[in-house]
CSV table of C-alpha atoms (C1' of nucleotides) in Angstrom, one decimal:
chain,number,residue,atom,x,y,z
A,22,MET,CA,12.1,15.9,12.0
A,23,SER,CA,9.7,18.1,10.0
A,24,VAL,CA,7.9,16.9,7.0
A,25,ASP,CA,10.1,19.0,4.8
A,26,GLU,CA,13.3,17.6,6.3
A,27,ALA,CA,11.9,14.1,5.9
A,28,THR,CA,11.2,14.9,2.2
A,29,ALA,CA,14.6,16.3,1.6
A,30,GLN,CA,16.3,13.4,3.3
A,31,SER,CA,14.3,10.9,1.3
A,32,GLN,CA,15.3,12.4,-2.0
A,33,ALA,CA,19.0,11.6,-2.0
A,34,CYS,CA,18.4,9.4,1.0
A,35,PRO,CA,21.2,6.9,1.8
A,36,ILE,CA,18.7,4.4,3.1
A,37,VAL,CA,16.9,4.3,-0.2
A,38,GLN,CA,20.2,3.7,-1.9
A,39,VAL,CA,20.9,0.8,0.4
A,40,ILE,CA,17.5,-0.7,-0.1
A,41,ASP,CA,17.7,-0.3,-3.9
A,42,ARG,CA,21.0,-2.2,-3.9
A,43,VAL,CA,19.7,-5.0,-1.7
A,44,ALA,CA,16.0,-5.2,-2.6
A,45,GLY,CA,16.3,-7.8,-5.3
A,46,LYS,CA,14.7,-11.1,-4.5
A,47,TRP,CA,18.0,-13.0,-4.2
A,48,SER,CA,20.6,-10.3,-3.4
A,49,VAL,CA,20.8,-10.7,0.3
A,50,ALA,CA,20.8,-14.5,0.1
A,51,ILE,CA,23.6,-14.6,-2.4
A,52,LEU,CA,25.7,-12.1,-0.4
A,53,ALA,CA,25.1,-14.1,2.8
A,54,ALA,CA,26.3,-17.3,1.1
A,55,THR,CA,29.6,-15.6,-0.1
A,56,LEU,CA,30.4,-13.7,3.1
A,57,SER,CA,33.0,-16.0,4.6
A,58,GLU,CA,34.4,-18.0,1.7
A,59,PRO,CA,34.6,-18.1,-2.1
A,60,VAL,CA,31.7,-20.0,-3.7
A,61,ARG,CA,31.4,-21.3,-7.2
A,62,TYR,CA,28.6,-20.6,-9.6
A,63,THR,CA,27.1,-24.1,-9.4
A,64,GLU,CA,27.3,-24.2,-5.6
A,65,LEU,CA,25.3,-21.0,-5.5
A,66,GLU,CA,22.8,-22.4,-7.9
A,67,GLN,CA,22.3,-25.4,-5.6
A,68,ALA,CA,22.3,-23.3,-2.5
A,69,MET,CA,19.5,-21.1,-3.7
A,70,PRO,CA,16.6,-23.5,-4.3
A,71,GLY,CA,14.3,-22.1,-7.0
A,72,ILE,CA,16.6,-19.6,-8.5
A,73,SER,CA,16.9,-19.6,-12.3
A,74,ARG,CA,20.3,-19.3,-14.0
A,75,ARG,CA,19.1,-16.0,-15.4
A,76,MET,CA,18.4,-14.4,-12.1
A,77,LEU,CA,21.6,-15.9,-10.5
A,78,THR,CA,23.7,-14.4,-13.2
A,79,LEU,CA,21.9,-11.1,-13.2
A,80,THR,CA,22.0,-10.7,-9.4
A,81,LEU,CA,25.7,-11.6,-9.4
A,82,ARG,CA,26.5,-9.0,-12.0
A,83,ASN,CA,24.6,-6.3,-10.1
A,84,LEU,CA,26.4,-7.1,-6.9
A,85,GLU,CA,29.7,-7.2,-8.7
A,86,ARG,CA,28.9,-3.8,-10.4
A,87,ASP,CA,28.1,-2.2,-7.0
A,88,GLY,CA,31.4,-3.5,-5.5
A,89,LEU,CA,29.7,-5.9,-3.1
A,90,LEU,CA,31.1,-9.0,-4.7
A,91,THR,CA,34.2,-10.1,-6.5
A,92,ARG,CA,34.2,-12.4,-9.4
A,93,THR,CA,37.3,-14.5,-10.0
A,94,VAL,CA,37.7,-16.6,-13.2
A,95,TYR,CA,40.2,-19.5,-13.2
A,96,PRO,CA,40.9,-20.2,-16.9
A,97,THR,CA,40.9,-23.9,-16.6
A,98,ILE,CA,39.0,-26.6,-18.5
A,99,PRO,CA,36.3,-26.9,-17.4
A,100,PRO,CA,36.1,-23.2,-16.3
A,101,ARG,CA,35.9,-22.3,-12.6
A,102,VAL,CA,34.4,-19.1,-11.3
A,103,GLU,CA,34.4,-18.1,-7.7
A,104,TYR,CA,32.4,-15.3,-6.0
A,105,LEU,CA,33.3,-13.7,-2.7
A,106,ALA,CA,31.7,-10.8,-0.8
A,107,THR,CA,33.8,-7.7,-0.4
A,108,ASP,CA,34.8,-6.1,2.9
A,109,SER,CA,32.2,-3.5,2.0
A,110,ALA,CA,29.5,-6.1,1.9
A,111,ARG,CA,30.7,-7.7,5.1
A,112,GLU,CA,30.5,-4.4,6.9
A,113,LEU,CA,27.0,-3.9,5.5
A,114,PHE,CA,25.9,-7.2,7.0
A,115,THR,CA,27.0,-6.2,10.5
A,116,HIS,CA,24.5,-3.3,10.3
A,117,LEU,CA,21.8,-5.7,9.1
A,118,ASP,CA,21.9,-7.5,12.4
A,119,GLY,CA,20.0,-4.7,14.1
A,120,LEU,CA,17.3,-5.0,11.5
A,121,THR,CA,17.2,-8.8,12.0
A,122,ASP,CA,16.7,-8.4,15.7
A,123,TRP,CA,13.9,-5.9,15.1
A,124,ALA,CA,12.2,-8.3,12.7
A,125,ARG,CA,12.4,-11.2,15.2
A,126,ARG,CA,11.1,-9.1,18.0
A,127,HIS,CA,8.2,-7.6,16.0
A,128,GLN,CA,7.3,-10.6,13.9
A,129,PRO,CA,4.3,-11.5,16.2
A,130,ASP,CA,3.1,-7.9,16.2
A,131,ILE,CA,3.2,-7.7,12.5
A,132,ILE,CA,1.4,-10.9,12.0
A,133,GLN,CA,-1.3,-9.7,14.4
A,134,ALA,CA,-1.5,-6.3,12.8
A,135,VAL,CA,-2.0,-7.9,9.4
A,136,GLU,CA,-4.7,-10.2,10.8
A,137,GLU,CA,-6.6,-7.4,12.5
A,138,PHE,CA,-6.3,-5.2,9.4
A,139,THR,CA,-7.6,-8.0,7.2
A,140,ALA,CA,-10.4,-8.7,9.5
A,141,SER,CA,-11.4,-5.0,9.7
A,142,GLN,CA,-11.7,-5.0,5.9
A,143,GLN,CA,-14.2,-7.8,6.4
B,19,MET,CA,28.6,-19.4,7.8
B,20,SER,CA,28.3,-22.2,5.4
B,21,VAL,CA,26.4,-22.1,2.1
B,22,ASP,CA,23.7,-24.3,3.5
B,23,GLU,CA,23.3,-22.2,6.6
B,24,ALA,CA,23.1,-19.1,4.4
B,25,THR,CA,20.4,-20.8,2.4
B,26,ALA,CA,18.4,-21.8,5.3
B,27,GLN,CA,18.6,-18.4,6.8
B,28,SER,CA,17.6,-16.7,3.6
B,29,GLN,CA,14.4,-18.7,3.3
B,30,ALA,CA,12.4,-17.5,6.3
B,31,CYS,CA,15.0,-14.8,6.7
B,32,PRO,CA,14.0,-11.9,9.0
B,33,ILE,CA,16.0,-9.4,6.9
B,34,VAL,CA,14.1,-10.4,3.8
B,35,GLN,CA,10.9,-9.7,5.6
B,36,VAL,CA,12.1,-6.2,6.7
B,37,ILE,CA,13.2,-5.4,3.2
B,38,ASP,CA,10.0,-6.6,1.7
B,39,ARG,CA,8.1,-4.4,4.0
B,40,VAL,CA,10.1,-1.3,3.3
B,41,ALA,CA,11.2,-1.9,-0.3
B,42,GLY,CA,8.4,0.1,-1.9
B,43,LYS,CA,9.4,3.3,-3.6
B,44,TRP,CA,7.8,5.6,-1.1
B,45,SER,CA,7.6,3.5,2.1
B,46,VAL,CA,10.6,4.8,3.9
B,47,ALA,CA,10.0,8.4,2.9
B,48,ILE,CA,6.4,8.3,4.2
B,49,LEU,CA,7.4,6.6,7.5
B,50,ALA,CA,10.2,9.2,8.0
B,51,ALA,CA,7.7,12.0,7.5
B,52,THR,CA,5.3,10.6,10.1
B,53,LEU,CA,7.8,9.6,12.7
B,54,SER,CA,7.5,12.6,15.1
B,55,GLU,CA,4.1,14.0,14.5
B,56,PRO,CA,0.7,13.3,12.9
B,57,VAL,CA,0.6,14.3,9.2
B,58,ARG,CA,-2.4,14.8,7.0
B,59,TYR,CA,-3.0,13.2,3.7
B,60,THR,CA,-2.6,16.4,1.7
B,61,GLU,CA,0.5,17.3,3.7
B,62,LEU,CA,2.1,14.0,2.7
B,63,GLU,CA,1.1,14.5,-0.9
B,64,GLN,CA,2.9,17.8,-0.9
B,65,ALA,CA,5.8,16.6,1.0
B,66,MET,CA,6.5,13.7,-1.5
B,67,PRO,CA,7.1,15.5,-4.8
B,68,GLY,CA,6.1,13.3,-7.7
B,69,ILE,CA,4.0,10.8,-5.8
B,70,SER,CA,0.6,10.0,-7.3
B,71,ARG,CA,-2.5,9.8,-5.1
B,72,ARG,CA,-2.8,6.1,-6.0
B,73,MET,CA,0.7,5.3,-4.7
B,74,LEU,CA,0.3,7.5,-1.6
B,75,THR,CA,-2.9,5.7,-0.7
B,76,LEU,CA,-1.6,2.2,-1.5
B,77,THR,CA,1.7,2.8,0.5
B,78,LEU,CA,-0.2,4.2,3.4
B,79,ARG,CA,-2.6,1.2,3.4
B,80,ASN,CA,0.3,-1.3,3.4
B,81,LEU,CA,2.1,0.5,6.2
B,82,GLU,CA,-1.1,0.5,8.2
B,83,ARG,CA,-1.7,-3.1,7.5
B,84,ASP,CA,1.8,-4.0,8.8
B,85,GLY,CA,1.3,-2.0,12.0
B,86,LEU,CA,3.9,0.6,11.1
B,87,LEU,CA,1.5,3.4,10.8
B,88,THR,CA,-1.8,4.5,12.4
B,89,ARG,CA,-4.6,6.1,10.5
B,90,THR,CA,-7.0,8.4,12.4
B,91,VAL,CA,-10.1,9.8,10.8
B,92,TYR,CA,-11.8,12.9,12.2
B,93,PRO,CA,-15.4,12.8,10.9
B,94,THR,CA,-15.6,16.5,10.2
B,95,ILE,CA,-16.6,18.3,7.1
B,96,PRO,CA,-14.3,18.5,5.2
B,97,PRO,CA,-12.8,15.2,6.3
B,98,ARG,CA,-9.5,15.1,8.1
B,99,VAL,CA,-7.2,12.1,8.2
B,100,GLU,CA,-3.9,11.9,10.1
B,101,TYR,CA,-1.2,9.4,9.8
B,102,LEU,CA,1.4,8.7,12.5
B,103,ALA,CA,4.2,6.1,12.6
B,104,THR,CA,3.9,3.6,15.4
B,105,ASP,CA,6.5,2.8,18.1
B,106,SER,CA,7.4,-0.2,16.1
B,107,ALA,CA,8.3,1.9,13.1
B,108,ARG,CA,10.2,4.3,15.3
B,109,GLU,CA,12.2,1.5,16.7
B,110,LEU,CA,12.9,0.2,13.2
B,111,PHE,CA,14.2,3.6,12.2
B,112,THR,CA,16.8,3.6,14.9
B,113,HIS,CA,18.2,0.4,13.4
B,114,LEU,CA,18.3,2.1,10.0
B,115,ASP,CA,20.8,4.6,11.2
B,116,GLY,CA,23.6,2.0,11.0
B,117,LEU,CA,22.7,1.4,7.3
B,118,THR,CA,22.6,5.1,6.7
B,119,ASP,CA,26.1,5.4,8.0
B,120,TRP,CA,27.3,2.6,5.9
B,121,ALA,CA,25.8,4.2,2.8
B,122,ARG,CA,27.4,7.5,3.5
B,123,ARG,CA,30.8,6.0,4.1
B,124,HIS,CA,30.7,3.7,1.1
B,125,GLN,CA,29.0,6.0,-1.4
B,126,PRO,CA,32.3,7.0,-3.1
B,127,ASP,CA,33.4,3.4,-3.3
B,128,ILE,CA,30.1,2.3,-4.9
B,129,ILE,CA,30.2,5.1,-7.4
B,130,GLN,CA,33.7,4.2,-8.3
B,131,ALA,CA,32.9,0.5,-8.5
B,132,VAL,CA,30.0,1.1,-10.8
B,133,GLU,CA,32.2,3.4,-13.0
B,134,GLU,CA,35.0,0.8,-13.2
B,135,PHE,CA,32.6,-2.0,-13.9
B,136,THR,CA,30.9,0.0,-16.6
B,137,ALA,CA,34.2,0.9,-18.1
B,138,SER,CA,35.4,-2.8,-18.1
B,139,GLN,CA,32.3,-3.7,-20.1
B,140,GLN,CA,33.9,-1.6,-22.9
C,20,DC,C1',-10.3,16.8,1.7
C,21,DA,C1',-9.2,12.2,1.0
C,22,DG,C1',-9.8,9.0,-1.4
C,23,DA,C1',-11.5,5.0,-5.2
C,24,DA,C1',-11.6,3.3,-10.1
C,25,DT,C1',-9.7,2.8,-14.3
C,26,DC,C1',-6.2,2.3,-18.0
C,27,DC,C1',-1.6,1.6,-19.4
C,28,DC,C1',3.3,0.7,-19.4
C,29,DT,C1',7.6,-1.0,-17.9
C,30,DA,C1',10.9,-3.6,-15.0
C,31,DG,C1',11.5,-7.8,-12.3
C,32,DA,C1',11.4,-12.4,-12.5
C,33,DG,C1',10.3,-17.4,-14.2
C,34,DA,C1',10.9,-21.2,-18.0
C,35,DT,C1',13.2,-23.0,-21.5
C,36,DA,C1',16.8,-23.7,-24.9
C,37,DC,C1',21.4,-22.9,-26.7
C,38,DT,C1',27.0,-22.4,-26.2
C,39,DG,C1',32.4,-21.3,-25.5
D,4,DC,C1',31.1,-25.5,-15.9
D,5,DA,C1',29.3,-21.2,-16.3
D,6,DG,C1',27.1,-18.9,-18.6
D,7,DT,C1',23.7,-16.3,-23.0
D,8,DA,C1',19.4,-15.6,-25.5
D,9,DT,C1',14.4,-15.5,-25.9
D,10,DC,C1',9.9,-15.6,-24.6
D,11,DT,C1',6.5,-14.8,-21.4
D,12,DC,C1',3.9,-13.2,-17.3
D,13,DT,C1',3.0,-10.6,-13.5
D,14,DA,C1',3.3,-6.9,-10.2
D,15,DG,C1',4.8,-2.1,-9.3
D,16,DG,C1',3.9,2.1,-10.4
D,17,DG,C1',2.2,6.4,-13.3
D,18,DA,C1',-1.7,9.3,-15.4
D,19,DT,C1',-6.2,10.4,-15.4
D,20,DT,C1',-10.9,10.7,-14.0
D,21,DC,C1',-14.7,10.2,-10.7
D,22,DT,C1',-16.9,10.8,-5.7
D,23,DG,C1',-18.8,10.8,-0.5
DNA sequence: CAGAATCCCTAGAGATACTG
DNA sequence: CAGTATCTCTAGGGATTCTG
């Protein structure tokens, strides 16, 4: 691939779109938690140690907006809201497996590269 | 996968590590441009329309630090510096193809989902 | 040519308190 | 229970200027 081709591809690049959609600090974790079964708001809050209500709600809204998550409200008292990943999100996750493998295989290399680089900067 | 399993996986999650490494605004584009041949600093600057020198240098340094890019200095006058993606980065990119396919296939769905969601918020 | 240094501004994210 | 509403802080990123 030439530099120009790379540039053109990067502009409307599908990969960039995927990354943008999933780059949030909690997005992947929340999707992973809702892949196989509906999960309630409070369950998610407990499953994500350290997340604030604000970020939980914001991330859920974004995922719902992008069609990666469905939000189902049961109008009971007290209210009950369940979140479930869509087929689209499940399919996305199958493609993430390749990346996961890469990360696992190259983790030592990366750590070493970072150490060497840091050392070379004194 | 249970909620707890998803949580545990998300903590030291390899996927999160990959995303963190590639989530920068210009990282993927720069890697793509240097995949097949060494590219000079100025060539990169011209190939990435809109990038500032600051971000170009910062992104290059991060990629170099993570072992995804090599930086070769030719001590000539004027100086000449070439950047080239490593094998590690090239292998990473093969795994990005799956994501690219997903993005291309689901682009219409996502656009529609966003439109419907926006509409439903009045 | 290939950067380093500086200033600034905004979006992402945390903490806390309030509510249908 | 499942959210809003504020306030705040930091890091990512842009614009501009300086230099070996």
